[in-house]
Amino acid sequence: MRVTLLGTGDTTGTPTVGCDCETCETARDRGLERTRFSVHVENERLGESLLIDFSPDFRTQFLREEVPLPDAAVVTHIHFDHLDGLGNAFRVFDSLDVYAADETDPKTGESVAQTVASNYDYLDLLSVHPTTPLESVRVCGFDLTLVPVEHPPLVCYGVSIEDPETGGKLSITGDTSYGIPDRSRAVLADPDLLLADAIVPAHLCEYHPIGGRHLDDDGVPRTFGTKHMTREGALSLAEELNADRTRLVHAAHFYPADEAFEDPLALDGETYTL
């Protein structure tokens, strides 16, 4: 299993358009990027690949990294920075299988799969596969499982991807607070590589209108507001999941410049073989 981090940033990416903060200027000076979130997973044994989420930066990411176009894809939730890149499939693919959860979202009245199918009904090449969370499906030779996480007000899912031949395992938290249900944690546990949402360091929670949540024993917030984990929350989760290696993704440009590019914060283009 070869994993390429196509996009490791949050909804605006780093550097952010029109921003001259020290972090964005440092990224420009050093030629570093965190585009909107997306992960490419290649099964080199079968010559097939899987895409997790359709970043609006799809075209740039695939041209830059020169990875194969995916044979199948997953949509974790319907926020634009994870879905709107699907329009790039027009005239690029002959066909594409897209997997998304079949649970009805009380906020929208339809499942993620239904939203994808209705929003992109003009793409005849798409085959949308409604997928039941916590039930494994075989995709590109991998065992793929969607797991519910906490990203209000919409439903959202993390992803476990296992190679049944080699035992390699990738876990992706999805966009989530630290309040991931126990049944989802059990599926995500013991990965060779964990990609964990970590939008900002915990000390920035004081700037959120509702502060931080899910405090640890030292009073450090593991959730920023309601939707995303802090850096400290993501690292706590990694320890609890017994992750062999952890990279922090969905990072915002609000990280101070002297912290923004330090391990284990990920950058676009990183590759891992599991």
PDB file of N, CA, C and O in Angstrom, residues 37 39 52-53 74-77 79 82 145-151 155-160 171-178 180 188 194-199 227-229 234 237 241 247 249-250:
ATOM      1  N   PHE A  37      -7.776  19.016   1.632  1.00  0.00           N
ATOM      2  CA  PHE A  37      -7.518  17.627   2.002  1.00  0.00           C
ATOM      3  C   PHE A  37      -7.848  16.606   0.909  1.00  0.00           C
ATOM      4  O   PHE A  37      -8.920  16.630   0.311  1.00  0.00           O
ATOM      5  N   VAL A  39      -6.285  12.243  -0.094  1.00  0.00           N
ATOM      6  CA  VAL A  39      -5.272  11.202   0.086  1.00  0.00           C
ATOM      7  C   VAL A  39      -5.408  10.168  -1.034  1.00  0.00           C
ATOM      8  O   VAL A  39      -6.517   9.715  -1.337  1.00  0.00           O
ATOM      9  N   ILE A  52      -9.265   9.259  -1.385  1.00  0.00           N
ATOM     10  CA  ILE A  52     -10.100   9.668  -0.262  1.00  0.00           C
ATOM     11  C   ILE A  52     -10.341  11.160  -0.376  1.00  0.00           C
ATOM     12  O   ILE A  52      -9.433  11.981  -0.210  1.00  0.00           O
ATOM     13  N   ASP A  53     -11.555  11.536  -0.694  1.00  0.00           N
ATOM     14  CA  ASP A  53     -12.057  12.904  -0.818  1.00  0.00           C
ATOM     15  C   ASP A  53     -11.548  13.622  -2.066  1.00  0.00           C
ATOM     16  O   ASP A  53     -10.413  13.416  -2.523  1.00  0.00           O
ATOM     17  N   VAL A  74     -13.681   7.637  -2.267  1.00  0.00           N
ATOM     18  CA  VAL A  74     -14.545   7.741  -1.087  1.00  0.00           C
ATOM     19  C   VAL A  74     -14.816   9.212  -0.835  1.00  0.00           C
ATOM     20  O   VAL A  74     -13.912  10.047  -0.958  1.00  0.00           O
ATOM     21  N   VAL A  75     -16.049   9.534  -0.478  1.00  0.00           N
ATOM     22  CA  VAL A  75     -16.392  10.881  -0.006  1.00  0.00           C
ATOM     23  C   VAL A  75     -16.786  10.766   1.457  1.00  0.00           C
ATOM     24  O   VAL A  75     -17.752  10.080   1.793  1.00  0.00           O
ATOM     25  N   THR A  76     -16.037  11.443   2.339  1.00  0.00           N
ATOM     26  CA  THR A  76     -16.286  11.315   3.772  1.00  0.00           C
ATOM     27  C   THR A  76     -17.434  12.187   4.264  1.00  0.00           C
ATOM     28  O   THR A  76     -18.128  11.819   5.201  1.00  0.00           O
ATOM     29  N   HIS A  77     -17.616  13.346   3.624  1.00  0.00           N
ATOM     30  CA  HIS A  77     -18.724  14.232   3.990  1.00  0.00           C
ATOM     31  C   HIS A  77     -18.858  15.299   2.911  1.00  0.00           C
ATOM     32  O   HIS A  77     -18.043  15.358   1.983  1.00  0.00           O
ATOM     33  N   HIS A  79     -18.865  18.743   2.921  1.00  0.00           N
ATOM     34  CA  HIS A  79     -18.271  20.072   2.917  1.00  0.00           C
ATOM     35  C   HIS A  79     -17.453  20.264   1.635  1.00  0.00           C
ATOM     36  O   HIS A  79     -16.813  19.338   1.140  1.00  0.00           O
ATOM     37  N   HIS A  82     -13.971  18.892   0.644  1.00  0.00           N
ATOM     38  CA  HIS A  82     -13.801  17.442   0.519  1.00  0.00           C
ATOM     39  C   HIS A  82     -14.587  16.862  -0.655  1.00  0.00           C
ATOM     40  O   HIS A  82     -14.435  15.689  -0.964  1.00  0.00           O
ATOM     41  N   THR A 145     -13.546   0.503   5.415  1.00  0.00           N
ATOM     42  CA  THR A 145     -14.628   0.666   6.380  1.00  0.00           C
ATOM     43  C   THR A 145     -14.807   2.143   6.713  1.00  0.00           C
ATOM     44  O   THR A 145     -13.838   2.818   7.094  1.00  0.00           O
ATOM     45  N   LEU A 146     -16.030   2.640   6.557  1.00  0.00           N
ATOM     46  CA  LEU A 146     -16.373   3.992   6.997  1.00  0.00           C
ATOM     47  C   LEU A 146     -16.775   3.946   8.466  1.00  0.00           C
ATOM     48  O   LEU A 146     -17.496   3.040   8.888  1.00  0.00           O
ATOM     49  N   VAL A 147     -16.324   4.934   9.250  1.00  0.00           N
ATOM     50  CA  VAL A 147     -16.673   4.967  10.672  1.00  0.00           C
ATOM     51  C   VAL A 147     -17.237   6.336  11.028  1.00  0.00           C
ATOM     52  O   VAL A 147     -16.689   7.370  10.644  1.00  0.00           O
ATOM     53  N   PRO A 148     -18.359   6.383  11.748  1.00  0.00           N
ATOM     54  CA  PRO A 148     -18.941   7.672  12.141  1.00  0.00           C
ATOM     55  C   PRO A 148     -18.004   8.434  13.085  1.00  0.00           C
ATOM     56  O   PRO A 148     -17.392   7.849  13.983  1.00  0.00           O
ATOM     57  N   VAL A 149     -17.888   9.734  12.856  1.00  0.00           N
ATOM     58  CA  VAL A 149     -17.135  10.615  13.745  1.00  0.00           C
ATOM     59  C   VAL A 149     -18.021  11.810  14.096  1.00  0.00           C
ATOM     60  O   VAL A 149     -19.206  11.835  13.751  1.00  0.00           O
ATOM     61  N   GLU A 150     -17.466  12.809  14.770  1.00  0.00           N
ATOM     62  CA  GLU A 150     -18.267  13.943  15.265  1.00  0.00           C
ATOM     63  C   GLU A 150     -17.796  15.228  14.594  1.00  0.00           C
ATOM     64  O   GLU A 150     -16.727  15.749  14.920  1.00  0.00           O
ATOM     65  N   HIS A 151     -18.619  15.737  13.668  1.00  0.00           N
ATOM     66  CA  HIS A 151     -18.271  16.953  12.924  1.00  0.00           C
ATOM     67  C   HIS A 151     -19.554  17.755  12.665  1.00  0.00           C
ATOM     68  O   HIS A 151     -19.992  17.890  11.523  1.00  0.00           O
ATOM     69  N   VAL A 155     -23.269  14.898   9.193  1.00  0.00           N
ATOM     70  CA  VAL A 155     -22.631  13.607   9.429  1.00  0.00           C
ATOM     71  C   VAL A 155     -21.294  13.593   8.689  1.00  0.00           C
ATOM     72  O   VAL A 155     -21.121  14.212   7.641  1.00  0.00           O
ATOM     73  N   CYS A 156     -20.344  12.869   9.270  1.00  0.00           N
ATOM     74  CA  CYS A 156     -19.007  12.774   8.693  1.00  0.00           C
ATOM     75  C   CYS A 156     -18.421  11.443   9.110  1.00  0.00           C
ATOM     76  O   CYS A 156     -18.814  10.872  10.141  1.00  0.00           O
ATOM     77  N   TYR A 157     -17.461  10.969   8.333  1.00  0.00           N
ATOM     78  CA  TYR A 157     -16.925   9.630   8.555  1.00  0.00           C
ATOM     79  C   TYR A 157     -15.408   9.617   8.437  1.00  0.00           C
ATOM     80  O   TYR A 157     -14.819  10.311   7.599  1.00  0.00           O
ATOM     81  N   GLY A 158     -14.790   8.823   9.315  1.00  0.00           N
ATOM     82  CA  GLY A 158     -13.401   8.453   9.150  1.00  0.00           C
ATOM     83  C   GLY A 158     -13.325   7.213   8.282  1.00  0.00           C
ATOM     84  O   GLY A 158     -14.347   6.627   7.895  1.00  0.00           O
ATOM     85  N   VAL A 159     -12.100   6.780   7.988  1.00  0.00           N
ATOM     86  CA  VAL A 159     -11.907   5.665   7.071  1.00  0.00           C
ATOM     87  C   VAL A 159     -10.792   4.762   7.582  1.00  0.00           C
ATOM     88  O   VAL A 159      -9.720   5.235   7.969  1.00  0.00           O
ATOM     89  N   SER A 160     -11.049   3.452   7.556  1.00  0.00           N
ATOM     90  CA  SER A 160     -10.010   2.448   7.781  1.00  0.00           C
ATOM     91  C   SER A 160      -9.786   1.709   6.472  1.00  0.00           C
ATOM     92  O   SER A 160     -10.738   1.268   5.826  1.00  0.00           O
ATOM     93  N   SER A 171      -5.383   4.440   8.799  1.00  0.00           N
ATOM     94  CA  SER A 171      -6.583   4.992   9.426  1.00  0.00           C
ATOM     95  C   SER A 171      -6.601   6.499   9.226  1.00  0.00           C
ATOM     96  O   SER A 171      -5.584   7.173   9.414  1.00  0.00           O
ATOM     97  N   ILE A 172      -7.762   7.012   8.837  1.00  0.00           N
ATOM     98  CA  ILE A 172      -7.958   8.447   8.622  1.00  0.00           C
ATOM     99  C   ILE A 172      -9.129   8.880   9.503  1.00  0.00           C
ATOM    100  O   ILE A 172     -10.235   8.339   9.385  1.00  0.00           O
ATOM    101  N   THR A 173      -8.895   9.837  10.386  1.00  0.00           N
ATOM    102  CA  THR A 173      -9.964  10.215  11.317  1.00  0.00           C
ATOM    103  C   THR A 173     -11.120  10.912  10.630  1.00  0.00           C
ATOM    104  O   THR A 173     -12.236  10.905  11.148  1.00  0.00           O
ATOM    105  N   GLY A 174     -10.879  11.516   9.457  1.00  0.00           N
ATOM    106  CA  GLY A 174     -11.879  12.399   8.896  1.00  0.00           C
ATOM    107  C   GLY A 174     -11.898  13.701   9.692  1.00  0.00           C
ATOM    108  O   GLY A 174     -11.160  13.878  10.665  1.00  0.00           O
ATOM    109  N   ASP A 175     -12.737  14.629   9.269  1.00  0.00           N
ATOM    110  CA  ASP A 175     -12.919  15.874  10.014  1.00  0.00           C
ATOM    111  C   ASP A 175     -13.714  15.546  11.268  1.00  0.00           C
ATOM    112  O   ASP A 175     -14.869  15.095  11.172  1.00  0.00           O
ATOM    113  N   THR A 176     -13.139  15.787  12.431  1.00  0.00           N
ATOM    114  CA  THR A 176     -13.813  15.342  13.647  1.00  0.00           C
ATOM    115  C   THR A 176     -13.296  16.049  14.879  1.00  0.00           C
ATOM    116  O   THR A 176     -12.140  16.491  14.927  1.00  0.00           O
ATOM    117  N   SER A 177     -14.153  16.139  15.871  1.00  0.00           N
ATOM    118  CA  SER A 177     -13.709  16.497  17.207  1.00  0.00           C
ATOM    119  C   SER A 177     -13.050  15.274  17.838  1.00  0.00           C
ATOM    120  O   SER A 177     -12.986  14.193  17.238  1.00  0.00           O
ATOM    121  N   TYR A 178     -12.615  15.441  19.076  1.00  0.00           N
ATOM    122  CA  TYR A 178     -12.023  14.323  19.812  1.00  0.00           C
ATOM    123  C   TYR A 178     -13.096  13.306  20.216  1.00  0.00           C
ATOM    124  O   TYR A 178     -12.775  12.165  20.552  1.00  0.00           O
ATOM    125  N   ILE A 180     -14.873  10.982  19.128  1.00  0.00           N
ATOM    126  CA  ILE A 180     -15.136   9.873  18.209  1.00  0.00           C
ATOM    127  C   ILE A 180     -15.738   8.712  18.994  1.00  0.00           C
ATOM    128  O   ILE A 180     -15.193   8.327  20.033  1.00  0.00           O
ATOM    129  N   LEU A 188     -10.619   1.977  13.903  1.00  0.00           N
ATOM    130  CA  LEU A 188      -9.442   2.760  13.529  1.00  0.00           C
ATOM    131  C   LEU A 188      -8.166   2.298  14.238  1.00  0.00           C
ATOM    132  O   LEU A 188      -7.064   2.668  13.831  1.00  0.00           O
ATOM    133  N   LEU A 194      -1.575   6.700  10.889  1.00  0.00           N
ATOM    134  CA  LEU A 194      -2.790   7.433  11.237  1.00  0.00           C
ATOM    135  C   LEU A 194      -2.681   8.841  10.683  1.00  0.00           C
ATOM    136  O   LEU A 194      -1.695   9.545  10.940  1.00  0.00           O
ATOM    137  N   LEU A 195      -3.688   9.264   9.927  1.00  0.00           N
ATOM    138  CA  LEU A 195      -3.810  10.648   9.478  1.00  0.00           C
ATOM    139  C   LEU A 195      -4.905  11.282  10.312  1.00  0.00           C
ATOM    140  O   LEU A 195      -6.083  10.938  10.184  1.00  0.00           O
ATOM    141  N   ALA A 196      -4.508  12.201  11.188  1.00  0.00           N
ATOM    142  CA  ALA A 196      -5.436  12.734  12.193  1.00  0.00           C
ATOM    143  C   ALA A 196      -5.665  14.223  11.994  1.00  0.00           C
ATOM    144  O   ALA A 196      -4.705  15.008  11.865  1.00  0.00           O
ATOM    145  N   ASP A 197      -6.930  14.605  11.974  1.00  0.00           N
ATOM    146  CA  ASP A 197      -7.354  16.005  11.900  1.00  0.00           C
ATOM    147  C   ASP A 197      -6.797  16.766  13.109  1.00  0.00           C
ATOM    148  O   ASP A 197      -7.027  16.392  14.251  1.00  0.00           O
ATOM    149  N   ALA A 198      -6.059  17.847  12.841  1.00  0.00           N
ATOM    150  CA  ALA A 198      -5.458  18.641  13.923  1.00  0.00           C
ATOM    151  C   ALA A 198      -5.385  20.093  13.472  1.00  0.00           C
ATOM    152  O   ALA A 198      -4.328  20.590  13.083  1.00  0.00           O
ATOM    153  N   ILE A 199      -6.502  20.777  13.531  1.00  0.00           N
ATOM    154  CA  ILE A 199      -6.622  22.063  12.846  1.00  0.00           C
ATOM    155  C   ILE A 199      -5.737  23.152  13.426  1.00  0.00           C
ATOM    156  O   ILE A 199      -5.180  23.969  12.693  1.00  0.00           O
ATOM    157  N   LYS A 227     -15.864  21.107  15.994  1.00  0.00           N
ATOM    158  CA  LYS A 227     -15.736  20.347  14.743  1.00  0.00           C
ATOM    159  C   LYS A 227     -14.411  19.642  14.530  1.00  0.00           C
ATOM    160  O   LYS A 227     -14.344  18.687  13.753  1.00  0.00           O
ATOM    161  N   HIS A 228     -13.343  20.122  15.154  1.00  0.00           N
ATOM    162  CA  HIS A 228     -12.015  19.621  14.828  1.00  0.00           C
ATOM    163  C   HIS A 228     -11.194  19.374  16.088  1.00  0.00           C
ATOM    164  O   HIS A 228     -11.396  20.024  17.114  1.00  0.00           O
ATOM    165  N   MET A 229     -10.229  18.466  15.969  1.00  0.00           N
ATOM    166  CA  MET A 229      -9.301  18.236  17.066  1.00  0.00           C
ATOM    167  C   MET A 229      -8.187  19.276  17.068  1.00  0.00           C
ATOM    168  O   MET A 229      -7.785  19.788  16.019  1.00  0.00           O
ATOM    169  N   ALA A 234      -5.326  15.344  18.774  1.00  0.00           N
ATOM    170  CA  ALA A 234      -4.970  14.344  17.763  1.00  0.00           C
ATOM    171  C   ALA A 234      -3.857  13.427  18.255  1.00  0.00           C
ATOM    172  O   ALA A 234      -3.889  12.213  18.015  1.00  0.00           O
ATOM    173  N   LEU A 237      -5.307  11.015  20.756  1.00  0.00           N
ATOM    174  CA  LEU A 237      -6.031   9.958  20.057  1.00  0.00           C
ATOM    175  C   LEU A 237      -5.062   8.951  19.454  1.00  0.00           C
ATOM    176  O   LEU A 237      -5.290   7.732  19.537  1.00  0.00           O
ATOM    177  N   LEU A 241      -5.098   4.992  20.099  1.00  0.00           N
ATOM    178  CA  LEU A 241      -5.308   4.051  18.995  1.00  0.00           C
ATOM    179  C   LEU A 241      -4.091   3.169  18.741  1.00  0.00           C
ATOM    180  O   LEU A 241      -4.153   2.273  17.899  1.00  0.00           O
ATOM    181  N   ARG A 247       0.619  11.284  11.301  1.00  0.00           N
ATOM    182  CA  ARG A 247       0.821  12.569  10.635  1.00  0.00           C
ATOM    183  C   ARG A 247      -0.440  13.394  10.846  1.00  0.00           C
ATOM    184  O   ARG A 247      -1.567  12.892  10.712  1.00  0.00           O
ATOM    185  N   VAL A 249      -3.013  16.282   9.878  1.00  0.00           N
ATOM    186  CA  VAL A 249      -3.496  16.872   8.629  1.00  0.00           C
ATOM    187  C   VAL A 249      -4.638  17.844   8.925  1.00  0.00           C
ATOM    188  O   VAL A 249      -5.009  18.057  10.064  1.00  0.00           O
ATOM    189  N   HIS A 250      -5.189  18.424   7.841  1.00  0.00           N
ATOM    190  CA  HIS A 250      -6.257  19.421   7.952  1.00  0.00           C
ATOM    191  C   HIS A 250      -5.806  20.583   8.836  1.00  0.00           C
ATOM    192  O   HIS A 250      -6.568  21.140   9.620  1.00  0.00           O
TER     193      HIS A 250
END
